[in-house]
Each structure stands twice: as structure tokens, then as C-alpha cells.
Coordinates of C-alpha atoms in Angstrom, one line a residue:
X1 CA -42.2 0.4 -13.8
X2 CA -39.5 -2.8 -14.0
X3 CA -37.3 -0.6 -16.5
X4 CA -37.5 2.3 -14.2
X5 CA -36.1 0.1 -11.5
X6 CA -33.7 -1.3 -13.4
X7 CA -32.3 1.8 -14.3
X8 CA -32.9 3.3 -10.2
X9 CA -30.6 0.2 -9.7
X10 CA -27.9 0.9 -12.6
X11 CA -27.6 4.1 -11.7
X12 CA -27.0 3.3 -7.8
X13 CA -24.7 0.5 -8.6
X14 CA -22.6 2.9 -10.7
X15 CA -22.5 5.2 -7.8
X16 CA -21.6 3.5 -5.6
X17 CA -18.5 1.7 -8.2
X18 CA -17.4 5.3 -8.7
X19 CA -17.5 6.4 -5.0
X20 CA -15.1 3.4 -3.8
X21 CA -13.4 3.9 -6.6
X22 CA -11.8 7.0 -6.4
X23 CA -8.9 8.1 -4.1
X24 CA -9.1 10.4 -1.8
X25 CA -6.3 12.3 -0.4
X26 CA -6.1 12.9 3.6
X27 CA -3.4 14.7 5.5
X28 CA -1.5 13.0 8.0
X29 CA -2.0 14.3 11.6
X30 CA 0.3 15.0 14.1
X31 CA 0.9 14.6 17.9
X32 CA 2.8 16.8 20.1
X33 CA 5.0 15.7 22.9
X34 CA 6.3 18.8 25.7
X35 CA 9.4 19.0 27.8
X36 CA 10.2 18.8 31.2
X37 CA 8.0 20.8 34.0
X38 CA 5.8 21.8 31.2
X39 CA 2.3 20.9 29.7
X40 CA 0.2 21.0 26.7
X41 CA -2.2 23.9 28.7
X42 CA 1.0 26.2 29.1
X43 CA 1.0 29.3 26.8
X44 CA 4.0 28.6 24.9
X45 CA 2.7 24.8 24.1
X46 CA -1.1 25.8 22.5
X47 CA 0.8 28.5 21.0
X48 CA 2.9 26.2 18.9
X49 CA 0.2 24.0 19.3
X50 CA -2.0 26.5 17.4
X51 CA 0.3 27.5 14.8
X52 CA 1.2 23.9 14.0
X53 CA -2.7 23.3 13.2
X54 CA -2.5 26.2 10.9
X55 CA -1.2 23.8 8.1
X56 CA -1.7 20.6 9.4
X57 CA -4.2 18.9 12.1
X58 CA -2.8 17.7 15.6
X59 CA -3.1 17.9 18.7
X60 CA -0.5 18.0 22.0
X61 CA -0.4 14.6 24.0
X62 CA -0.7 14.9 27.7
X63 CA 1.6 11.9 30.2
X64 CA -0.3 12.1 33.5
X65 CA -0.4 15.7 34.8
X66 CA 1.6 16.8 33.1
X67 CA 4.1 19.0 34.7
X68 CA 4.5 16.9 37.8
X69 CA 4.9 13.8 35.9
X70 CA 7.2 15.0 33.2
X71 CA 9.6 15.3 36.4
X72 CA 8.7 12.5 38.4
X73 CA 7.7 10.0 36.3
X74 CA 9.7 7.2 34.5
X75 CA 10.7 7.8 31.0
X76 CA 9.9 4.4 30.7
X77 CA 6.5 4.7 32.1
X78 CA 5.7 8.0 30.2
X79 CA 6.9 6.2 27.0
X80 CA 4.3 3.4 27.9
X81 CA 1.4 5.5 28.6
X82 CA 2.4 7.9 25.2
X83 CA 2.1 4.0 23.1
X84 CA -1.2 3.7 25.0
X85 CA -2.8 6.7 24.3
X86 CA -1.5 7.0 20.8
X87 CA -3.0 3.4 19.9
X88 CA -6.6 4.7 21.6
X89 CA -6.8 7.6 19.0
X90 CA -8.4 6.2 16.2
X91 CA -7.3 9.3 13.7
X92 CA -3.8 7.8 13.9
X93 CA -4.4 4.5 12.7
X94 CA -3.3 4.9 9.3
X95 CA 0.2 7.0 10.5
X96 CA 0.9 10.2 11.8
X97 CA 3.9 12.6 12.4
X98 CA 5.6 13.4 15.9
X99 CA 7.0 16.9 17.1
X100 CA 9.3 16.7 20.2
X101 CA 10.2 19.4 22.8
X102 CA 13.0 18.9 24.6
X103 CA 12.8 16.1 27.4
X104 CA 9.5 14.8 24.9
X105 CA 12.1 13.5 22.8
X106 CA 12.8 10.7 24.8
X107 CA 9.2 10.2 25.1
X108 CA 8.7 10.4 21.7
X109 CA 11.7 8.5 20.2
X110 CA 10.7 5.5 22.8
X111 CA 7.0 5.8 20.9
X112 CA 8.5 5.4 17.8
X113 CA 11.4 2.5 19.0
X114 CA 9.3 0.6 21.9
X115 CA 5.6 0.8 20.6
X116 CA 4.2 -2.5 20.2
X117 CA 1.3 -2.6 17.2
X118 CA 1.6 0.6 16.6
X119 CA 0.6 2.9 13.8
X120 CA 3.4 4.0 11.8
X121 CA 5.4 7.4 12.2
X122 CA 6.0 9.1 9.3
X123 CA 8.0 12.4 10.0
X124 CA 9.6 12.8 13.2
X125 CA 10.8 16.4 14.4
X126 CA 13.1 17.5 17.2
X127 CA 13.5 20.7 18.6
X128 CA 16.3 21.0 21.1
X129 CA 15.9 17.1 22.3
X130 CA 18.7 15.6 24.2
X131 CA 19.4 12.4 22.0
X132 CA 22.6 11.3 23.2
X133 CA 22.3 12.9 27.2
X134 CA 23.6 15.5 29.1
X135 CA 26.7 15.1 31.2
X136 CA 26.1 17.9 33.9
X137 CA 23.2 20.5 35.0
X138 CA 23.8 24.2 33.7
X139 CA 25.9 25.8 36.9
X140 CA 23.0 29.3 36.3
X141 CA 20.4 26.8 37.0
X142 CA 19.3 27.6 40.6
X143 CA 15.3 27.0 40.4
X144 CA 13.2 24.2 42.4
X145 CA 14.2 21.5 39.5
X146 CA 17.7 21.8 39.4
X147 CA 17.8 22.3 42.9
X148 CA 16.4 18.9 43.1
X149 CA 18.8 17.5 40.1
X150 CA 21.7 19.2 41.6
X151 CA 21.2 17.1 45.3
X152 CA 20.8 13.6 43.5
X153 CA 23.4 14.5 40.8
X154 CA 25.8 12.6 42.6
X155 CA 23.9 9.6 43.1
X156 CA 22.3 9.9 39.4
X157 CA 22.7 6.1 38.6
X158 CA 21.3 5.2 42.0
X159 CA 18.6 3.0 41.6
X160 CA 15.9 4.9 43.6
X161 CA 17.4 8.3 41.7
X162 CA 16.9 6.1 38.3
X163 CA 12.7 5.4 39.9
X164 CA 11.4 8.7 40.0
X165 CA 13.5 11.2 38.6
X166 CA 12.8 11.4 35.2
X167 CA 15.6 13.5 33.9
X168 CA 17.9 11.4 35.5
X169 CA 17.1 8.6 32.6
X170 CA 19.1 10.7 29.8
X171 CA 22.3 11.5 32.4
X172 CA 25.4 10.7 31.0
X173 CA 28.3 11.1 32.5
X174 CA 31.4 10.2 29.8
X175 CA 33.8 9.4 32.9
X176 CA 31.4 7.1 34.9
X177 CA 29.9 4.9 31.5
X178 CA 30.0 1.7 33.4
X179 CA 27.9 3.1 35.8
X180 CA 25.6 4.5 32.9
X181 CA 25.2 1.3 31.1
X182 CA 24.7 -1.1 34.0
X183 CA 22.3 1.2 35.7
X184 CA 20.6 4.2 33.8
X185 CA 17.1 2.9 33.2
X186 CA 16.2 4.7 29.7
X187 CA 18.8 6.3 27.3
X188 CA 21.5 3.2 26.9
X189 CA 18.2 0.8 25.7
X190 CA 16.7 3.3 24.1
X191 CA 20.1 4.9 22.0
X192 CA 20.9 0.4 22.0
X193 CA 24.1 0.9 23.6
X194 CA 24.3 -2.2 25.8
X195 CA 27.0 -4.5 24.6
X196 CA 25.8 -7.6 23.3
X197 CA 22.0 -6.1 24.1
X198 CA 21.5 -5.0 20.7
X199 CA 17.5 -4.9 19.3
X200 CA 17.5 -5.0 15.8
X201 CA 13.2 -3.8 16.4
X202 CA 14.6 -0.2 17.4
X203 CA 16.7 0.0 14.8
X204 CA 14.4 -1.3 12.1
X205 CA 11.5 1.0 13.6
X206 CA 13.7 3.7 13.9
X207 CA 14.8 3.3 10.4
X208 CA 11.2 3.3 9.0
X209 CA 10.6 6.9 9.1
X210 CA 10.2 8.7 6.1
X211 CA 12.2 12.4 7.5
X212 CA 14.2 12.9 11.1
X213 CA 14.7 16.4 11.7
X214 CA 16.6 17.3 14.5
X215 CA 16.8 20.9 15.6
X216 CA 19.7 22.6 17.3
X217 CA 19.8 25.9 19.5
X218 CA 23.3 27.6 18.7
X219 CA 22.6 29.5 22.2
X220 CA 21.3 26.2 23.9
X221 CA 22.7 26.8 27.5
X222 CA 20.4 24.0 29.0
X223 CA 21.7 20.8 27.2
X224 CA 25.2 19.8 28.1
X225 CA 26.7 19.4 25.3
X226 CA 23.8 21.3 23.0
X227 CA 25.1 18.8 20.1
X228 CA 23.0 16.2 21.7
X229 CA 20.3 17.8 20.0
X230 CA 21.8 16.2 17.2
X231 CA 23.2 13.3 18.3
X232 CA 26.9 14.6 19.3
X233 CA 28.1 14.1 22.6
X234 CA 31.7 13.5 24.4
X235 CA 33.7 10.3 23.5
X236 CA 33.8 8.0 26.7
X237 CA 36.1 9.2 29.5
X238 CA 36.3 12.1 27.9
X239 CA 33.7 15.1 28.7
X240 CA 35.8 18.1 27.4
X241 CA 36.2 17.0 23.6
X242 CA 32.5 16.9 21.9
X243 CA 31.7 14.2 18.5
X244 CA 30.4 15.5 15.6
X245 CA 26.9 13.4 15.0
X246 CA 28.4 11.3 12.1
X247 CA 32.1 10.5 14.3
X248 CA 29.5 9.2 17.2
X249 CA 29.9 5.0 17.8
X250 CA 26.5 5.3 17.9
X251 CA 26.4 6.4 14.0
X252 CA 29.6 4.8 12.7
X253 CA 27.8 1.0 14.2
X254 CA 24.6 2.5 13.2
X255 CA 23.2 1.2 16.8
X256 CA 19.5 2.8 16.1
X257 CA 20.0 3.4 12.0
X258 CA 21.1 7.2 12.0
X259 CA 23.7 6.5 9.4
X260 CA 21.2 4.2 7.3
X261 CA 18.8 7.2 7.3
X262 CA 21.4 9.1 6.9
X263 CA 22.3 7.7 3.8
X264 CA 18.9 7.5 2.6
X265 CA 18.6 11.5 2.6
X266 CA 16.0 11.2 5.4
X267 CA 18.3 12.4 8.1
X268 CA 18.3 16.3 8.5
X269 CA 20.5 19.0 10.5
X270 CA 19.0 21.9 11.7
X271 CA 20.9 25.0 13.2
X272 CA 18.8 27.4 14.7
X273 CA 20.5 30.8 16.3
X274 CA 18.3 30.7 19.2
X275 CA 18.6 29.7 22.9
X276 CA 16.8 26.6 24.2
X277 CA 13.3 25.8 22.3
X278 CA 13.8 29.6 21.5
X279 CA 11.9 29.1 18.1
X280 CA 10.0 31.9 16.3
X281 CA 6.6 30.9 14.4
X282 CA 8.7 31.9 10.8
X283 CA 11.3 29.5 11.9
X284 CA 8.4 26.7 12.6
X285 CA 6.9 27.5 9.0
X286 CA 10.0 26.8 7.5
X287 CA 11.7 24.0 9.4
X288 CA 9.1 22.1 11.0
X289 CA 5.9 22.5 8.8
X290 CA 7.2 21.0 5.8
X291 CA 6.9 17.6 7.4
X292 CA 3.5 18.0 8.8
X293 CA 2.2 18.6 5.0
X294 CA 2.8 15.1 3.9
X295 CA -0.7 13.0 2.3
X296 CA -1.4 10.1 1.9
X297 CA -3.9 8.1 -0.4
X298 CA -6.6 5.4 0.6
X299 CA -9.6 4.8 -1.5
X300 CA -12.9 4.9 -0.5
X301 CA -13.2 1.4 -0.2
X302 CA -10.3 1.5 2.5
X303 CA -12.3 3.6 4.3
X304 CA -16.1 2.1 4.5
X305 CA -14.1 -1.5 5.0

């Protein structure tokens, strides 16, 4: 009877040495962030949504209401509420990957830059996001939201404008940059284009990714200039010439650590023919799946810790 206990108790310590011993691979998940006047319950959002959880496992992160909110709502306060609700989701905790649409860019990039005790991002992709502003609202825009952007254009760096319009955070006006970096609320702190306001935390956060993928649309007619889906944008009093990415201030300085990733081979250009967010799903299989198939490794001690 004692052997046969001995050996009931051999045999479980040995299990249980070979159990937290081995590693076990897990995929990273992701988290989805939607553009202005849209939400993660809109067709084209579970659609992408859907095809995204063909090869990996995410989900799409709602700010508020959603469509209301993504217009009248703070970047600042939907980048708050996005490091909120990303530190409440437990299946994070070990690192994840972001997609962006559009406006969600801002949200997104201010997760990665502003997010206190945060998990880490790994991969961060952009589709159409407008990193570096937009200097005017497209003249063929006539619905209810540009209607709205077109009658406080003029008053854009307003301080009320600046309080509840949420597109008017990434306005950026090349002739009127005083005005944008004394009182736009969002892009100059979060692009760290203040002088003498530098934060060396965005740029080191910014920095730690593993991949940034940003995604152009050739036909982009939304975005003014579409380059800013890449970073580009018109030198300062100046809106007719438009920067290359990598002849930006904001690269050359290395303000938020483009160049450093750039360097790194972590920073990648994307050209899509498409107009705005005008993606097909074998264009997401090749250019944003890759980098929602990354693993990493704890051991099964990590995980019953």
C-alpha cells in the first residue's frame, strides 16, 4: 500500500514538472479601432472584423456610442476611455496588436503613446489614418458632417471648436501653425510637436513596437493631403508643396521615433490603389494579416502563477 502511494505521488509530481514545464505557444490578439461616424455594429466594420478573426482572434473596441461620439467626443477623451477599456480586458495582458481605420488612428496611436501601465502593443496597422492632419475638408463633401466641419472650419482652433468636435483635433492648417500649436488639443502632443514640450515616453513607447504599417489609398479623396496616411504632409506656410514621410521635421528630429523604427526595418509603406478605406479582403490577407499571426511563448508556469 505505502509503495503504491509512493509511486501515485512520483508519478503526479512528474506531471505536474512536465506540465509547467513545457511552453506553450499562444497567438496574440487584436483590437480594432473604427473611424469617424462609424461603429463596430456597421456592416463594413464586423465584416473586416470577421475576416480579421479568420487568422487571428480580436475583437472591435467600441468609445461611447459609437457613431455619435467618434464625432463629438474628445480625441483626448476617446484616447482615455480606449486605455481604460483595453487595461479591463484581461486577454490583452500579455500584448496584443492594433488595427486602425481612419480617424481610429488617433485613437489608437494615443493608446499606444499616452497609455499609462499598459500592456504592450506589438504590431500596429493603419489603414488610411491621418497621422500628420488634414489641412482642408474635401470641397464634394456636402453631407450632415462636413456640413458641420465646413461652419466651424474657420474657427477650427477655437477653443469650444477644439471641446467637442472631434475631427477638429487632427486640423492642420500649414499657414495658421501658431494657431495649431498653441491651441489644437490632440495632434501637436500627440505627433510631440510643441517646442521645448518634447516627451521622450511617446517616443520611447512609440518606438517599442515590433512592425508599423501604415496604409495609403492612391484614390484617397477624403484626407488632405492622402500622404498623411503615411506621415507626409505640407511644410509650414506652405499647403501646395507636400513632404515625402522621411523629408518631414517630424522624421528627420525623430519627434515620436519614425526614423528609429525606420531604421530598425520595423517601419513599412503601403500603397493601396483604392479610394478611402477602399480595401478588398485579398488586400487584408496580404497586407494586414501578416502582423496579426505573430506568437508568443509563456510556460505553463507563467500561466497558473
Amino acid at each position: 500500500m505505502e509503495k503504491s502511494l509512493q509511486r501515485c505521488v512520483l508519478l503526479v509530481t512528474l506531471s505536474l514538472f512536465f506540465f509547467i514545464s513545457i511552453a506553450v505557444s499562444l497567438s496574440v490578439p487584436f483590437v480594432f479601432f473604427h473611424g469617424i461616424g462609424g461603429g463596430c455594429s456597421d456592416d463594413q466594420m464586423r465584416n473586416l472584423t470577421k475576416l480579421l478573426n479568420n487568422y487571428s482572434t480580436g475583437s472591435c473596441v467600441e468609445i461611447g456610442n459609437g457613431k455619435q461620439d467618434s464625432v463629438f467626443m474628445p480625441l483626448t477623451q476617446q484616447a482615455s476611455i480606449a486605455c481604460e477599456k483595453i487595461k479591463q480586458m484581461p486577454e490583452l495582458s500579455d500584448g496584443y496588436n492594433i488595427v486602425g481605420v481612419s480617424q481610429g488612428n488617433l485613437v489608437a496611436r494615443g493608446l499606444i503613446e499616452f497609455c499609462d501601465n499598459a500592456p504592450p502593443v506589438f504590431n500596429y496597422v493603419s489603414l488610411g489614418g491621418p497621422h500628420a492632419g488634414v489641412a482642408a475638408i474635401p470641397e464634394w463633401c456636402n453631407n450632415w458632417f462636413c456640413k458641420i466641419l465646413k461652419a466651424f472650419f474657420s474657427q477650427v482652433y477655437d477653443d469650444h471648436v477644439q471641446g467637442f468636435i472631434a475631427p477638429s483635433n487632427f486640423v492642420k492648417i500649414p499657414t495658421k501653425i501658431t494657431e495649431y500649436l498653441e491651441h489644437s488639443k490632440y495632434l501637436p502632443k500627440l505627433n510631440n510637436e510643441r517646442p521645448g514640450e518634447k516627451n521622450s515616453t511617446y517616443k520611447e513607447r512609440f518606438t517599442s513596437l515590433h512592425n508599423l504599417v501604415l496604409i495609403m489609398f492612391e484614390k484617397d479623396d477624403v484626407l488632405i493631403p492622402k500622404e498623411s496616411s503615411w506621415f507626409g504632409y505640407y511644410p509650414d506656410g506652405d499647403n501646395t508643396t507636400i513632404l515625402p514621410p522621411r523629408k518631414t521635421k517630424l522624421y528627420t528630429e525623430d519627434w515620436i521615433g519614425l526614423k528609429t523604427l525606420d531604421a530598425a526595418g520595423k517601419l513599412k509603406f503601403v500603397s493601396l490603389p483604392g479610394a478611402h478605406i477602399q480595401i478588398t479582403d485579398d488586400e487584408v490577407v496580404e497586407y494586414v494579416v501578416p502582423y496579426l499571426q505573430n506568437e508568443y511563448t509563456l510556460s505553463s508556469e507563467h500561466e497558473a502563477m
